[in-house]
mmCIF file with all atom_site columns, C-alpha atoms and ligand atoms in Angstrom:
data_model
loop_
_atom_site.group_PDB
_atom_site.id
_atom_site.type_symbol
_atom_site.label_atom_id
_atom_site.label_alt_id
_atom_site.label_comp_id
_atom_site.label_asym_id
_atom_site.label_entity_id
_atom_site.label_seq_id
_atom_site.pdbx_PDB_ins_code
_atom_site.Cartn_x
_atom_site.Cartn_y
_atom_site.Cartn_z
_atom_site.occupancy
_atom_site.B_iso_or_equiv
_atom_site.pdbx_formal_charge
_atom_site.auth_seq_id
_atom_site.auth_comp_id
_atom_site.auth_asym_id
_atom_site.auth_atom_id
_atom_site.pdbx_PDB_model_num
ATOM   1   C  CA  . MET A 1 1   ? 7.859   20.561 -14.811 1.00 89.00 ? 825 MET A CA  1
ATOM   2   C  CA  . THR A 1 2   ? 5.329   20.461 -12.001 1.00 97.00 ? 826 THR A CA  1
ATOM   3   C  CA  . TYR A 1 3   ? 3.423   18.004 -9.881  1.00 98.00 ? 827 TYR A CA  1
ATOM   4   C  CA  . TYR A 1 4   ? -0.352  18.069 -10.035 1.00 98.00 ? 828 TYR A CA  1
ATOM   5   C  CA  . VAL A 1 5   ? -3.340  16.619 -8.198  1.00 98.00 ? 829 VAL A CA  1
ATOM   6   C  CA  . GLY A 1 6   ? -5.392  14.109 -10.155 1.00 98.00 ? 830 GLY A CA  1
ATOM   7   C  CA  . LYS A 1 7   ? -9.079  13.210 -10.062 1.00 98.00 ? 831 LYS A CA  1
ATOM   8   C  CA  . GLU A 1 8   ? -8.564  10.628 -7.306  1.00 98.00 ? 832 GLU A CA  1
ATOM   9   C  CA  . CYS A 1 9   ? -8.516  13.500 -4.780  1.00 98.00 ? 833 CYS A CA  1
ATOM   10  C  CA  . ILE A 1 10  ? -12.035 14.701 -5.620  1.00 98.00 ? 834 ILE A CA  1
ATOM   11  C  CA  . MET A 1 11  ? -14.520 13.981 -2.781  1.00 98.00 ? 835 MET A CA  1
ATOM   12  C  CA  . CYS A 1 12  ? -11.702 12.481 -0.638  1.00 98.00 ? 836 CYS A CA  1
ATOM   13  C  CA  . LYS A 1 13  ? -9.332  15.367 0.215   1.00 98.00 ? 837 LYS A CA  1
ATOM   14  C  CA  . HIS A 1 14  ? -7.160  13.513 2.723   1.00 98.00 ? 838 HIS A CA  1
ATOM   15  C  CA  . THR A 1 15  ? -4.715  16.487 2.968   1.00 98.00 ? 839 THR A CA  1
ATOM   16  C  CA  . ASP A 1 16  ? -1.628  14.468 4.072   1.00 98.00 ? 840 ASP A CA  1
ATOM   17  C  CA  . CYS A 1 17  ? 0.057   16.154 1.110   1.00 98.00 ? 841 CYS A CA  1
ATOM   18  C  CA  . VAL A 1 18  ? -0.048  19.708 2.451   1.00 98.00 ? 842 VAL A CA  1
ATOM   19  C  CA  . GLU A 1 19  ? 1.968   18.860 5.571   1.00 98.00 ? 843 GLU A CA  1
ATOM   20  C  CA  . VAL A 1 20  ? 5.120   18.095 3.634   1.00 98.00 ? 844 VAL A CA  1
ATOM   21  C  CA  . CYS A 1 21  ? 5.154   20.773 0.946   1.00 98.00 ? 845 CYS A CA  1
ATOM   22  C  CA  . PRO A 1 22  ? 8.155   23.056 1.571   1.00 98.00 ? 846 PRO A CA  1
ATOM   23  C  CA  . VAL A 1 23  ? 6.686   25.952 -0.422  1.00 98.00 ? 847 VAL A CA  1
ATOM   24  C  CA  . ASP A 1 24  ? 3.009   25.744 0.694   1.00 98.00 ? 848 ASP A CA  1
ATOM   25  C  CA  . CYS A 1 25  ? 1.634   25.585 -2.829  1.00 98.00 ? 849 CYS A CA  1
ATOM   26  C  CA  . PHE A 1 26  ? -1.550  23.573 -2.160  1.00 98.00 ? 850 PHE A CA  1
ATOM   27  C  CA  . TYR A 1 27  ? -4.828  25.481 -2.618  1.00 98.00 ? 851 TYR A CA  1
ATOM   28  C  CA  . GLU A 1 28  ? -7.994  24.198 -0.971  1.00 98.00 ? 852 GLU A CA  1
ATOM   29  C  CA  . GLY A 1 29  ? -11.305 23.794 -2.690  1.00 98.00 ? 853 GLY A CA  1
ATOM   30  C  CA  . GLU A 1 30  ? -14.486 22.426 -1.140  1.00 98.00 ? 854 GLU A CA  1
ATOM   31  C  CA  . ASN A 1 31  ? -13.734 18.855 -2.271  1.00 98.00 ? 855 ASN A CA  1
ATOM   32  C  CA  . PHE A 1 32  ? -10.314 18.948 -3.983  1.00 98.00 ? 856 PHE A CA  1
ATOM   33  C  CA  . LEU A 1 33  ? -6.843  20.422 -3.623  1.00 98.00 ? 857 LEU A CA  1
ATOM   34  C  CA  . ALA A 1 34  ? -4.864  22.087 -6.411  1.00 98.00 ? 858 ALA A CA  1
ATOM   35  C  CA  . ILE A 1 35  ? -1.109  22.552 -6.808  1.00 98.00 ? 859 ILE A CA  1
ATOM   36  C  CA  . ASN A 1 36  ? 0.126   25.845 -8.231  1.00 98.00 ? 860 ASN A CA  1
ATOM   37  C  CA  . PRO A 1 37  ? 2.403   24.815 -11.129 1.00 98.00 ? 861 PRO A CA  1
ATOM   38  C  CA  . ASP A 1 38  ? 4.510   27.983 -10.947 1.00 98.00 ? 862 ASP A CA  1
ATOM   39  C  CA  . GLU A 1 39  ? 5.152   27.679 -7.221  1.00 98.00 ? 863 GLU A CA  1
ATOM   40  C  CA  . CYS A 1 40  ? 5.804   23.916 -7.106  1.00 98.00 ? 864 CYS A CA  1
ATOM   41  C  CA  . ILE A 1 41  ? 9.551   23.250 -6.981  1.00 98.00 ? 865 ILE A CA  1
ATOM   42  C  CA  . ASP A 1 42  ? 9.169   19.635 -8.151  1.00 98.00 ? 866 ASP A CA  1
ATOM   43  C  CA  . CYS A 1 43  ? 10.607  18.148 -4.977  1.00 98.00 ? 867 CYS A CA  1
ATOM   44  C  CA  . GLY A 1 44  ? 8.216   15.181 -5.173  1.00 98.00 ? 868 GLY A CA  1
ATOM   45  C  CA  . VAL A 1 45  ? 7.835   14.685 -1.415  1.00 98.00 ? 869 VAL A CA  1
ATOM   46  C  CA  . CYS A 1 46  ? 4.041   15.005 -1.564  1.00 98.00 ? 870 CYS A CA  1
ATOM   47  C  CA  . GLU A 1 47  ? 3.583   12.187 -4.095  1.00 98.00 ? 871 GLU A CA  1
ATOM   48  C  CA  . PRO A 1 48  ? 3.967   9.219  -1.701  1.00 98.00 ? 872 PRO A CA  1
ATOM   49  C  CA  . GLU A 1 49  ? 1.940   10.953 1.043   1.00 98.00 ? 873 GLU A CA  1
ATOM   50  C  CA  . CYS A 1 50  ? -1.412  10.756 -0.726  1.00 98.00 ? 874 CYS A CA  1
ATOM   51  C  CA  . PRO A 1 51  ? -3.390  7.658  0.408   1.00 98.00 ? 875 PRO A CA  1
ATOM   52  C  CA  . VAL A 1 52  ? -5.270  7.522  -2.911  1.00 98.00 ? 876 VAL A CA  1
ATOM   53  C  CA  . GLU A 1 53  ? -2.217  8.174  -5.105  1.00 98.00 ? 877 GLU A CA  1
ATOM   54  C  CA  . ALA A 1 54  ? -3.696  11.327 -6.589  1.00 98.00 ? 878 ALA A CA  1
ATOM   55  C  CA  . ILE A 1 55  ? -0.414  13.230 -6.954  1.00 98.00 ? 879 ILE A CA  1
ATOM   56  C  CA  . ARG A 1 56  ? 1.904   12.756 -9.907  1.00 98.00 ? 880 ARG A CA  1
ATOM   57  C  CA  . PRO A 1 57  ? 4.511   14.625 -11.938 1.00 98.00 ? 881 PRO A CA  1
ATOM   58  C  CA  . ASP A 1 58  ? 3.555   16.099 -15.286 1.00 97.00 ? 882 ASP A CA  1
ATOM   59  C  CA  . SER A 1 59  ? 5.827   13.527 -16.906 1.00 97.00 ? 883 SER A CA  1
ATOM   60  C  CA  . ALA A 1 60  ? 3.369   10.801 -15.798 1.00 96.00 ? 884 ALA A CA  1
ATOM   61  C  CA  . ASP A 1 61  ? 1.527   8.627  -18.275 1.00 96.00 ? 885 ASP A CA  1
ATOM   62  C  CA  . ASP A 1 62  ? -1.987  9.778  -17.364 1.00 96.00 ? 886 ASP A CA  1
ATOM   63  C  CA  . PRO A 1 63  ? -4.854  10.129 -19.864 1.00 96.00 ? 887 PRO A CA  1
ATOM   64  C  CA  . ASP A 1 64  ? -6.377  12.876 -17.707 1.00 97.00 ? 888 ASP A CA  1
ATOM   65  C  CA  . LYS A 1 65  ? -3.156  14.874 -17.472 1.00 98.00 ? 889 LYS A CA  1
ATOM   66  C  CA  . ALA A 1 66  ? -3.934  17.849 -19.740 1.00 97.00 ? 890 ALA A CA  1
ATOM   67  C  CA  . GLU A 1 67  ? -7.373  18.323 -18.215 1.00 98.00 ? 891 GLU A CA  1
ATOM   68  C  CA  . MET A 1 68  ? -6.138  18.049 -14.635 1.00 98.00 ? 892 MET A CA  1
ATOM   69  C  CA  . LEU A 1 69  ? -3.144  20.333 -15.195 1.00 98.00 ? 893 LEU A CA  1
ATOM   70  C  CA  . GLU A 1 70  ? -5.661  22.969 -16.316 1.00 98.00 ? 894 GLU A CA  1
ATOM   71  C  CA  . VAL A 1 71  ? -7.828  22.353 -13.245 1.00 98.00 ? 895 VAL A CA  1
ATOM   72  C  CA  . ASN A 1 72  ? -4.824  22.690 -10.905 1.00 98.00 ? 896 ASN A CA  1
ATOM   73  C  CA  . LYS A 1 73  ? -3.755  25.921 -12.563 1.00 98.00 ? 897 LYS A CA  1
ATOM   74  C  CA  . LYS A 1 74  ? -7.252  27.395 -12.693 1.00 98.00 ? 898 LYS A CA  1
ATOM   75  C  CA  . PHE A 1 75  ? -7.870  27.071 -8.952  1.00 98.00 ? 899 PHE A CA  1
ATOM   76  C  CA  . SER A 1 76  ? -4.394  27.992 -7.698  1.00 98.00 ? 900 SER A CA  1
ATOM   77  C  CA  . SER A 1 77  ? -4.009  31.277 -9.565  1.00 98.00 ? 901 SER A CA  1
ATOM   78  C  CA  . GLY A 1 78  ? -6.007  34.083 -11.148 1.00 96.00 ? 902 GLY A CA  1
ATOM   79  C  CA  . PRO A 1 79  ? -9.617  35.062 -10.391 1.00 96.00 ? 903 PRO A CA  1
ATOM   80  C  CA  . ASN A 1 80  ? -10.663 31.549 -9.281  1.00 93.00 ? 904 ASN A CA  1
ATOM   81  C  CA  . LYS A 1 81  ? -7.812  31.123 -6.818  1.00 98.00 ? 905 LYS A CA  1
ATOM   82  C  CA  . TRP A 1 82  ? -8.649  29.094 -3.697  1.00 98.00 ? 906 TRP A CA  1
ATOM   83  C  CA  . PRO A 1 83  ? -7.021  29.722 -0.257  1.00 98.00 ? 907 PRO A CA  1
ATOM   84  C  CA  . VAL A 1 84  ? -3.748  28.021 0.693   1.00 98.00 ? 908 VAL A CA  1
ATOM   85  C  CA  . LEU A 1 85  ? -3.882  25.006 3.029   1.00 98.00 ? 909 LEU A CA  1
ATOM   86  C  CA  . THR A 1 86  ? -0.692  24.168 4.937   1.00 98.00 ? 910 THR A CA  1
ATOM   87  C  CA  . ALA A 1 87  ? -1.794  21.891 7.791   1.00 98.00 ? 911 ALA A CA  1
ATOM   88  C  CA  . MET A 1 88  ? -3.626  18.582 7.588   1.00 98.00 ? 912 MET A CA  1
ATOM   89  C  CA  . ILE A 1 89  ? -7.364  18.522 8.313   1.00 98.00 ? 913 ILE A CA  1
ATOM   90  C  CA  . ASP A 1 90  ? -9.906  15.675 8.450   1.00 98.00 ? 914 ASP A CA  1
ATOM   91  C  CA  . ALA A 1 91  ? -10.636 13.944 5.167   1.00 98.00 ? 915 ALA A CA  1
ATOM   92  C  CA  . LEU A 1 92  ? -14.109 14.504 3.713   1.00 98.00 ? 916 LEU A CA  1
ATOM   93  C  CA  . PRO A 1 93  ? -16.832 12.372 5.367   1.00 98.00 ? 917 PRO A CA  1
ATOM   94  C  CA  . ASP A 1 94  ? -17.403 10.258 2.235   1.00 98.00 ? 918 ASP A CA  1
ATOM   95  C  CA  . ALA A 1 95  ? -13.694 9.743  1.479   1.00 98.00 ? 919 ALA A CA  1
ATOM   96  C  CA  . GLU A 1 96  ? -13.988 5.962  1.840   1.00 98.00 ? 920 GLU A CA  1
ATOM   97  C  CA  . LYS A 1 97  ? -16.969 5.753  -0.511  1.00 98.00 ? 921 LYS A CA  1
ATOM   98  C  CA  . TYR A 1 98  ? -15.147 7.807  -3.163  1.00 98.00 ? 922 TYR A CA  1
ATOM   99  C  CA  . LYS A 1 99  ? -11.802 5.989  -2.977  1.00 97.00 ? 923 LYS A CA  1
ATOM   100 C  CA  . PRO A 1 100 ? -10.743 5.015  -6.495  1.00 95.00 ? 924 PRO A CA  1
ATOM   101 C  CA  . GLU A 1 101 ? -11.203 1.297  -5.734  1.00 96.00 ? 925 GLU A CA  1
ATOM   102 C  CA  . ASN A 1 102 ? -14.748 1.898  -4.471  1.00 98.00 ? 926 ASN A CA  1
ATOM   103 C  CA  . TYR A 1 103 ? -15.950 4.530  -6.949  1.00 98.00 ? 927 TYR A CA  1
ATOM   104 C  CA  . LYS A 1 104 ? -15.318 3.710  -10.593 1.00 96.00 ? 928 LYS A CA  1
ATOM   105 C  CA  . GLU A 1 105 ? -17.133 6.610  -12.280 1.00 97.00 ? 929 GLU A CA  1
ATOM   106 C  CA  . ASP A 1 106 ? -15.379 9.734  -13.547 1.00 97.00 ? 930 ASP A CA  1
ATOM   107 C  CA  . LYS A 1 107 ? -15.047 12.027 -10.538 1.00 98.00 ? 931 LYS A CA  1
ATOM   108 C  CA  . LEU A 1 108 ? -14.481 15.246 -12.480 1.00 98.00 ? 932 LEU A CA  1
ATOM   109 C  CA  . PRO A 1 109 ? -18.226 16.073 -12.714 1.00 98.00 ? 933 PRO A CA  1
ATOM   110 C  CA  . LEU A 1 110 ? -18.248 16.027 -8.880  1.00 98.00 ? 934 LEU A CA  1
ATOM   111 C  CA  . LEU A 1 111 ? -15.560 18.714 -8.596  1.00 98.00 ? 935 LEU A CA  1
ATOM   112 C  CA  . SER A 1 112 ? -16.813 21.770 -6.727  1.00 98.00 ? 936 SER A CA  1
ATOM   113 C  CA  . GLU A 1 113 ? -15.493 25.145 -7.823  1.00 98.00 ? 937 GLU A CA  1
ATOM   114 C  CA  . ASN A 1 114 ? -16.231 26.566 -4.365  1.00 98.00 ? 938 ASN A CA  1
ATOM   115 C  CA  . PRO A 1 115 ? -13.217 27.415 -2.193  1.00 98.00 ? 939 PRO A CA  1
ATOM   116 C  CA  . GLY A 1 116 ? -12.347 25.558 0.990   1.00 98.00 ? 940 GLY A CA  1
ATOM   117 C  CA  . LYS A 1 117 ? -11.526 27.373 4.215   1.00 98.00 ? 941 LYS A CA  1
ATOM   118 C  CA  . GLY A 1 118 ? -7.735  27.326 3.913   1.00 98.00 ? 942 GLY A CA  1
ATOM   119 C  CA  . ASP A 1 119 ? -5.547  28.248 6.887   1.00 97.00 ? 943 ASP A CA  1
HETATM 120 FE FE1 . SF4 B 2 .   ? 5.004   20.920 -2.900  1.00 54.57 ? 418 SF4 B FE1 1
HETATM 121 FE FE2 . SF4 B 2 .   ? 7.111   19.451 -3.650  1.00 54.57 ? 418 SF4 B FE2 1
HETATM 122 FE FE3 . SF4 B 2 .   ? 4.634   18.503 -3.970  1.00 54.57 ? 418 SF4 B FE3 1
HETATM 123 FE FE4 . SF4 B 2 .   ? 5.511   20.515 -5.488  1.00 54.57 ? 418 SF4 B FE4 1
HETATM 124 S  S1  . SF4 B 2 .   ? 6.280   18.418 -5.477  1.00 54.57 ? 418 SF4 B S1  1
HETATM 125 S  S2  . SF4 B 2 .   ? 3.508   20.381 -4.488  1.00 54.57 ? 418 SF4 B S2  1
HETATM 126 S  S3  . SF4 B 2 .   ? 6.794   21.627 -4.039  1.00 54.57 ? 418 SF4 B S3  1
HETATM 127 S  S4  . SF4 B 2 .   ? 5.640   18.945 -2.001  1.00 54.57 ? 418 SF4 B S4  1
HETATM 128 FE FE1 . F3S B 3 .   ? -6.023  15.033 -2.151  1.00 54.57 ? 419 F3S B FE1 1
HETATM 129 FE FE2 . F3S B 3 .   ? -4.328  13.120 -1.649  1.00 54.57 ? 419 F3S B FE2 1
HETATM 130 FE FE3 . F3S B 3 .   ? -3.769  15.539 -0.883  1.00 54.57 ? 419 F3S B FE3 1
HETATM 131 S  S1  . F3S B 3 .   ? -6.541  12.965 -1.545  1.00 54.57 ? 419 F3S B S1  1
HETATM 132 S  S2  . F3S B 3 .   ? -5.763  16.421 -0.472  1.00 54.57 ? 419 F3S B S2  1
HETATM 133 S  S3  . F3S B 3 .   ? -3.997  14.879 -2.969  1.00 54.57 ? 419 F3S B S3  1
HETATM 134 S  S4  . F3S B 3 .   ? -3.350  13.697 0.240   1.00 54.57 ? 419 F3S B S4  1
#
């Protein structure tokens, strides 16, 4: 089992989640964060921290689950691995505009593969 970050995070990146993770397994992209499924210890403390409810366990009933599990894995390990982020930073400038209640389109096409800065 693992927790993963869903599409809601894309273009928002609030980063409240990273503060509470006991194993520092969040990896920062330019406009999204990924959880490493092999490092996540399934504690669940990050889930309620996300203001846009992007984080869920892989037992969740989510039509985007398979796709997003792949995305989380791809950018938290291997050749595409992003840097780790452990401390909260400012949300992206357009976070309000891209909140799930304000932006109804599929956000996956907006996902940047570029790394964030990490810490
Ligand atoms: Fe980190 Fe726990 Fe969230 Fe996994 S479930 S990413 S270990 S805070
Ligand atoms: Fe993303 Fe939510 Fe964390 S928007 S960066 S999963 S707090």
